[in-house]
mmCIF file of C-alpha atoms in Angstrom:
data_model
loop_
_atom_site.group_PDB
_atom_site.id
_atom_site.type_symbol
_atom_site.label_atom_id
_atom_site.label_comp_id
_atom_site.label_asym_id
_atom_site.label_seq_id
_atom_site.Cartn_x
_atom_site.Cartn_y
_atom_site.Cartn_z
ATOM 1 C CA UNK A 1183 0.000 0.000 0.000
ATOM 2 C CA UNK A 1184 0.894 3.658 -0.087
ATOM 3 C CA UNK A 1185 2.939 5.248 2.648
ATOM 4 C CA UNK A 1186 4.635 8.543 3.450
ATOM 5 C CA UNK A 1187 7.593 8.884 5.806
ATOM 6 C CA UNK A 1188 8.669 12.243 7.213
ATOM 7 C CA UNK A 1189 11.713 13.117 9.221
ATOM 8 C CA UNK A 1190 11.081 12.905 12.902
ATOM 9 C CA UNK A 1191 10.490 16.060 14.833
ATOM 10 C CA UNK A 1192 10.333 18.242 16.601
ATOM 11 C CA UNK A 1193 12.587 20.610 14.710
ATOM 12 C CA UNK A 1194 13.744 23.796 16.423
ATOM 13 C CA UNK A 1195 15.482 26.558 14.477
ATOM 14 C CA UNK A 1196 16.502 30.141 14.973
ATOM 15 C CA UNK A 1197 14.936 32.833 12.844
ATOM 16 C CA UNK A 1198 16.522 33.147 9.370
ATOM 17 C CA UNK A 1199 17.910 29.595 9.484
ATOM 18 C CA UNK A 1200 17.600 27.231 6.532
ATOM 19 C CA UNK A 1201 14.881 24.608 6.782
ATOM 20 C CA UNK A 1202 14.681 21.133 5.315
ATOM 21 C CA UNK A 1203 11.991 18.624 6.228
ATOM 22 C CA UNK A 1204 12.533 15.295 4.525
ATOM 23 C CA UNK A 1205 9.682 13.328 2.996
ATOM 24 C CA UNK A 1206 9.864 10.020 1.130
ATOM 25 C CA UNK A 1207 7.013 7.972 -0.204
ATOM 26 C CA UNK A 1208 5.999 4.544 -1.430
ATOM 27 C CA UNK A 1209 3.286 4.332 -4.052
ATOM 28 C CA UNK A 1210 2.361 2.600 -7.264
ATOM 29 C CA UNK A 1211 1.992 4.643 -10.395
ATOM 30 C CA UNK A 1212 2.435 8.392 -10.446
ATOM 31 C CA UNK A 1213 0.981 10.000 -7.341
ATOM 32 C CA UNK A 1214 0.453 13.691 -6.714
ATOM 33 C CA UNK A 1215 2.433 15.031 -3.755
ATOM 34 C CA UNK A 1216 1.444 17.696 -1.252
ATOM 35 C CA UNK A 1217 2.701 19.635 1.727
ATOM 36 C CA UNK A 1218 0.076 20.806 4.186
ATOM 37 C CA UNK A 1219 0.693 23.118 7.144
ATOM 38 C CA UNK A 1220 -1.227 23.232 10.410
ATOM 39 C CA UNK A 1221 -0.832 26.395 12.508
ATOM 40 C CA UNK A 1222 -1.617 26.114 16.223
ATOM 41 C CA UNK A 1223 -5.308 25.626 16.891
ATOM 42 C CA UNK A 1224 -6.248 25.492 13.206
ATOM 43 C CA UNK A 1225 -7.059 22.971 10.509
ATOM 44 C CA UNK A 1226 -4.622 21.916 7.825
ATOM 45 C CA UNK A 1227 -4.152 24.098 4.768
ATOM 46 C CA UNK A 1228 -2.394 23.391 1.525
ATOM 47 C CA UNK A 1229 1.117 24.840 1.373
ATOM 48 C CA UNK A 1230 2.225 23.542 -2.021
ATOM 49 C CA UNK A 1231 1.880 20.596 -4.345
ATOM 50 C CA UNK A 1232 3.383 18.877 -7.388
ATOM 51 C CA UNK A 1233 1.582 16.544 -9.722
ATOM 52 C CA UNK A 1234 4.358 14.982 -11.800
ATOM 53 C CA UNK A 1235 8.033 14.119 -11.673
ATOM 54 C CA UNK A 1236 10.457 17.080 -11.605
ATOM 55 C CA UNK A 1237 7.675 19.549 -10.865
ATOM 56 C CA UNK A 1238 8.534 22.117 -8.210
ATOM 57 C CA UNK A 1239 5.820 23.404 -5.923
ATOM 58 C CA UNK A 1240 6.378 26.729 -4.199
ATOM 59 C CA UNK A 1241 4.515 29.073 -1.904
ATOM 60 C CA UNK A 1242 5.381 31.637 0.811
ATOM 61 C CA UNK A 1243 9.119 31.011 0.290
ATOM 62 C CA UNK A 1244 8.751 27.239 0.685
ATOM 63 C CA UNK A 1245 9.738 24.870 -2.119
ATOM 64 C CA UNK A 1246 9.621 21.145 -2.796
ATOM 65 C CA UNK A 1247 10.610 19.197 -5.907
ATOM 66 C CA UNK A 1248 8.980 15.914 -6.941
ATOM 67 C CA UNK A 1249 11.889 13.468 -7.316
ATOM 68 C CA UNK A 1250 10.683 10.179 -8.725
ATOM 69 C CA UNK A 1251 14.138 8.602 -8.820
ATOM 70 C CA UNK A 1252 14.518 9.012 -5.054
ATOM 71 C CA UNK A 1253 10.755 8.922 -4.277
ATOM 72 C CA UNK A 1254 11.146 12.126 -2.304
ATOM 73 C CA UNK A 1255 9.449 15.494 -1.873
ATOM 74 C CA UNK A 1256 11.597 17.372 0.636
ATOM 75 C CA UNK A 1257 10.359 20.730 1.905
ATOM 76 C CA UNK A 1258 12.836 23.633 2.022
ATOM 77 C CA UNK A 1259 12.858 27.276 2.968
ATOM 78 C CA UNK A 1260 15.868 29.516 2.828
ATOM 79 C CA UNK A 1261 15.104 31.723 5.813
ATOM 80 C CA UNK A 1262 12.434 30.757 8.335
ATOM 81 C CA UNK A 1263 10.414 33.182 10.415
ATOM 82 C CA UNK A 1264 8.793 32.835 13.810
ATOM 83 C CA UNK A 1265 5.439 32.791 12.034
ATOM 84 C CA UNK A 1266 6.440 29.551 10.255
ATOM 85 C CA UNK A 1267 6.143 27.658 13.537
ATOM 86 C CA UNK A 1268 3.586 24.944 12.786
ATOM 87 C CA UNK A 1269 3.184 21.257 12.036
ATOM 88 C CA UNK A 1270 4.026 20.267 8.467
ATOM 89 C CA UNK A 1271 2.479 17.234 6.772
ATOM 90 C CA UNK A 1272 3.653 15.535 3.612
ATOM 91 C CA UNK A 1273 0.924 13.663 1.721
ATOM 92 C CA UNK A 1274 0.325 11.764 -1.481
ATOM 93 C CA UNK A 1275 -2.656 10.949 -3.616
ATOM 94 C CA UNK A 1276 -2.659 8.175 -6.165
ATOM 95 C CA UNK A 1277 -3.970 8.793 -9.654
ATOM 96 C CA UNK A 1278 -7.263 7.040 -8.955
ATOM 97 C CA UNK A 1279 -9.441 7.405 -5.889
ATOM 98 C CA UNK A 1280 -9.827 10.334 -3.536
ATOM 99 C CA UNK A 1281 -7.762 9.238 -0.532
ATOM 100 C CA UNK A 1282 -4.828 11.302 0.768
ATOM 101 C CA UNK A 1283 -2.109 9.370 2.592
ATOM 102 C CA UNK A 1284 -0.433 11.584 5.187
ATOM 103 C CA UNK A 1285 2.947 11.376 6.849
ATOM 104 C CA UNK A 1286 3.269 11.602 10.618
ATOM 105 C CA UNK A 1287 3.733 15.370 10.662
ATOM 106 C CA UNK A 1288 6.803 17.363 11.714
ATOM 107 C CA UNK A 1289 6.541 20.016 14.401
ATOM 108 C CA UNK A 1290 8.634 23.090 13.581
ATOM 109 C CA UNK A 1291 9.412 25.750 16.165
ATOM 110 C CA UNK A 1292 11.250 28.900 15.117
ATOM 111 C CA UNK A 1293 12.764 31.008 17.894
ATOM 112 C CA UNK A 1294 13.489 34.724 17.549
ATOM 113 C CA UNK B 1341 -17.418 33.381 3.884
ATOM 114 C CA UNK B 1342 -16.081 30.376 5.827
ATOM 115 C CA UNK B 1343 -15.278 27.559 3.403
ATOM 116 C CA UNK B 1344 -15.527 24.532 5.715
ATOM 117 C CA UNK B 1345 -17.164 25.024 9.082
ATOM 118 C CA UNK B 1346 -17.605 22.645 11.987
ATOM 119 C CA UNK B 1347 -19.700 22.816 15.129
ATOM 120 C CA UNK B 1348 -19.023 22.690 17.941
ATOM 121 C CA UNK B 1349 -15.383 23.762 18.238
ATOM 122 C CA UNK B 1350 -15.074 22.171 21.666
ATOM 123 C CA UNK B 1351 -17.031 19.264 23.073
ATOM 124 C CA UNK B 1352 -16.578 17.973 26.618
ATOM 125 C CA UNK B 1353 -18.712 15.043 27.651
ATOM 126 C CA UNK B 1354 -18.917 12.013 29.888
ATOM 127 C CA UNK B 1355 -18.114 8.424 28.925
ATOM 128 C CA UNK B 1356 -21.118 6.586 27.575
ATOM 129 C CA UNK B 1357 -22.824 9.655 26.117
ATOM 130 C CA UNK B 1358 -23.831 10.085 22.478
ATOM 131 C CA UNK B 1359 -22.724 13.199 20.591
ATOM 132 C CA UNK B 1360 -22.725 14.661 17.093
ATOM 133 C CA UNK B 1361 -20.374 16.944 15.207
ATOM 134 C CA UNK B 1362 -21.661 18.885 12.222
ATOM 135 C CA UNK B 1363 -19.770 19.951 9.110
ATOM 136 C CA UNK B 1364 -20.772 22.199 6.253
ATOM 137 C CA UNK B 1365 -18.864 23.366 3.184
ATOM 138 C CA UNK B 1366 -19.883 26.178 0.868
ATOM 139 C CA UNK B 1367 -17.310 25.428 -1.824
ATOM 140 C CA UNK B 1368 -19.559 23.293 -4.029
ATOM 141 C CA UNK B 1369 -17.278 20.258 -3.658
ATOM 142 C CA UNK B 1370 -18.649 16.769 -4.185
ATOM 143 C CA UNK B 1371 -16.358 14.872 -1.795
ATOM 144 C CA UNK B 1372 -16.100 15.306 1.972
ATOM 145 C CA UNK B 1373 -14.086 13.559 4.689
ATOM 146 C CA UNK B 1374 -13.774 12.994 8.403
ATOM 147 C CA UNK B 1375 -10.327 12.685 9.973
ATOM 148 C CA UNK B 1376 -9.228 11.982 13.538
ATOM 149 C CA UNK B 1377 -6.052 13.640 14.868
ATOM 150 C CA UNK B 1378 -4.534 12.217 18.023
ATOM 151 C CA UNK B 1379 -2.426 13.971 20.631
ATOM 152 C CA UNK B 1380 0.754 13.275 18.632
ATOM 153 C CA UNK B 1381 -0.770 15.045 15.629
ATOM 154 C CA UNK B 1382 -1.135 11.799 13.669
ATOM 155 C CA UNK B 1383 -3.963 12.173 11.163
ATOM 156 C CA UNK B 1384 -6.171 9.214 10.358
ATOM 157 C CA UNK B 1385 -8.921 9.150 7.750
ATOM 158 C CA UNK B 1386 -12.228 7.793 9.002
ATOM 159 C CA UNK B 1387 -14.845 8.263 6.281
ATOM 160 C CA UNK B 1388 -15.411 9.884 2.924
ATOM 161 C CA UNK B 1389 -18.588 10.685 1.025
ATOM 162 C CA UNK B 1390 -19.007 11.624 -2.606
ATOM 163 C CA UNK B 1391 -22.351 13.179 -3.473
ATOM 164 C CA UNK B 1392 -23.958 11.665 -0.363
ATOM 165 C CA UNK B 1393 -22.548 8.200 -1.100
ATOM 166 C CA UNK B 1394 -20.068 6.542 1.273
ATOM 167 C CA UNK B 1395 -16.831 5.804 -0.594
ATOM 168 C CA UNK B 1396 -14.248 5.357 2.167
ATOM 169 C CA UNK B 1397 -15.043 3.550 5.384
ATOM 170 C CA UNK B 1398 -11.877 2.854 7.357
ATOM 171 C CA UNK B 1399 -11.532 0.455 10.246
ATOM 172 C CA UNK B 1400 -13.454 2.554 12.707
ATOM 173 C CA UNK B 1401 -15.639 1.272 15.563
ATOM 174 C CA UNK B 1402 -19.259 1.051 14.474
ATOM 175 C CA UNK B 1403 -20.081 3.480 17.294
ATOM 176 C CA UNK B 1404 -19.063 6.111 14.727
ATOM 177 C CA UNK B 1405 -21.652 6.787 12.060
ATOM 178 C CA UNK B 1406 -21.392 9.440 9.375
ATOM 179 C CA UNK B 1407 -24.441 10.965 7.744
ATOM 180 C CA UNK B 1408 -24.601 13.135 4.649
ATOM 181 C CA UNK B 1409 -28.025 14.749 4.177
ATOM 182 C CA UNK B 1410 -26.766 16.577 1.083
ATOM 183 C CA UNK B 1411 -23.422 17.077 -0.589
ATOM 184 C CA UNK B 1412 -22.679 20.240 1.401
ATOM 185 C CA UNK B 1413 -23.043 18.549 4.781
ATOM 186 C CA UNK B 1414 -21.316 15.636 6.461
ATOM 187 C CA UNK B 1415 -22.107 14.976 10.092
ATOM 188 C CA UNK B 1416 -20.467 12.540 12.501
ATOM 189 C CA UNK B 1417 -22.442 10.818 15.227
ATOM 190 C CA UNK B 1418 -20.652 8.944 17.993
ATOM 191 C CA UNK B 1419 -22.449 6.532 20.318
ATOM 192 C CA UNK B 1420 -21.310 5.354 23.740
ATOM 193 C CA UNK B 1421 -18.280 7.617 23.903
ATOM 194 C CA UNK B 1422 -15.058 6.160 25.317
ATOM 195 C CA UNK B 1423 -11.949 7.802 26.763
ATOM 196 C CA UNK B 1424 -9.980 6.803 23.664
ATOM 197 C CA UNK B 1425 -12.302 8.846 21.463
ATOM 198 C CA UNK B 1426 -10.747 12.030 22.846
ATOM 199 C CA UNK B 1427 -9.058 13.730 19.887
ATOM 200 C CA UNK B 1428 -9.471 16.542 17.411
ATOM 201 C CA UNK B 1429 -11.846 15.670 14.567
ATOM 202 C CA UNK B 1430 -11.458 17.437 11.235
ATOM 203 C CA UNK B 1431 -13.884 17.655 8.387
ATOM 204 C CA UNK B 1432 -12.543 18.361 4.902
ATOM 205 C CA UNK B 1433 -13.799 18.719 1.352
ATOM 206 C CA UNK B 1434 -11.976 18.106 -1.897
ATOM 207 C CA UNK B 1435 -11.610 20.317 -4.925
ATOM 208 C CA UNK B 1436 -11.441 18.716 -8.402
ATOM 209 C CA UNK B 1437 -7.672 19.477 -8.359
ATOM 210 C CA UNK B 1438 -7.390 17.091 -5.364
ATOM 211 C CA UNK B 1439 -6.610 19.876 -2.888
ATOM 212 C CA UNK B 1440 -8.441 19.250 0.360
ATOM 213 C CA UNK B 1441 -9.860 22.100 2.421
ATOM 214 C CA UNK B 1442 -10.033 21.477 6.137
ATOM 215 C CA UNK B 1443 -12.377 22.810 8.770
ATOM 216 C CA UNK B 1444 -11.059 24.336 12.013
ATOM 217 C CA UNK B 1445 -11.504 21.086 13.953
ATOM 218 C CA UNK B 1446 -13.614 19.925 16.881
ATOM 219 C CA UNK B 1447 -11.717 19.085 20.059
ATOM 220 C CA UNK B 1448 -13.560 16.241 21.774
ATOM 221 C CA UNK B 1449 -12.727 15.477 25.394
ATOM 222 C CA UNK B 1450 -14.303 12.438 27.009
ATOM 223 C CA UNK B 1451 -14.163 12.389 30.809
#
C-alpha cells in the first residue's frame, strides 16, 4: 500500500535559518504530492503541491521538488520566520481514488 | 465566507454519552471527509462521502456513524463515547484538483 515517511520532529530553528523537512514515499503509479501546514489551533491548509516528476511546488518562500528517482518530496525554505512555527504534513494521492495518505507530521518551532 | 465550518469547536462530555459533530462546506465540492487527529498530531482518515454516497469507510468502531443529508453537509455521530475517542476531529472537502480544504476542527474530550 501507499505510505509517506517524514523526518522525525520536533525541529527547532533560529529565525533566518535554513529549513529542510525530509519526505519520502511509497506508491504505485504516479501520485500527486502535497505539503500541508497546520498552525496552532487550526485545521490543515495546503502549502504547495506537485503533480508529476520534476515539478517544483512553491509558496510563501517554501519549495519542494517531486523526485521520482529518489521517491522524495523534501520541503525547504531559505530563511524561516517565527510565524512559520507549525506542524508540516507531507501527503500523497494516487492517480485514482480520492484518498490522501499523510505522513506523521513534523513540528517546527522557530525562535526569535 | 467560511469555506468549511464545523460545530461545535469544543465538546466535553462524559463516557457513555452520544454526541454529534456537524460539518458544512460552501465550496460546491462533491467529496467530503472525516479525519481523527490524536495527541501526537497523527492524522487518520475515518470516512469519505461523494455526493452523499459513502466511498471510504476505514476500520473505525461502528459506534461512529457518518451521515450526509446533502453534498454540502457531512455529520459525525458517535455513540457510547469512550476515553480513547478524545481527539481533534477534522472535516474536509476536496476540490477537483485534489486539494483538500479542512475545517477548524472539533476538540472532543471524554471524561
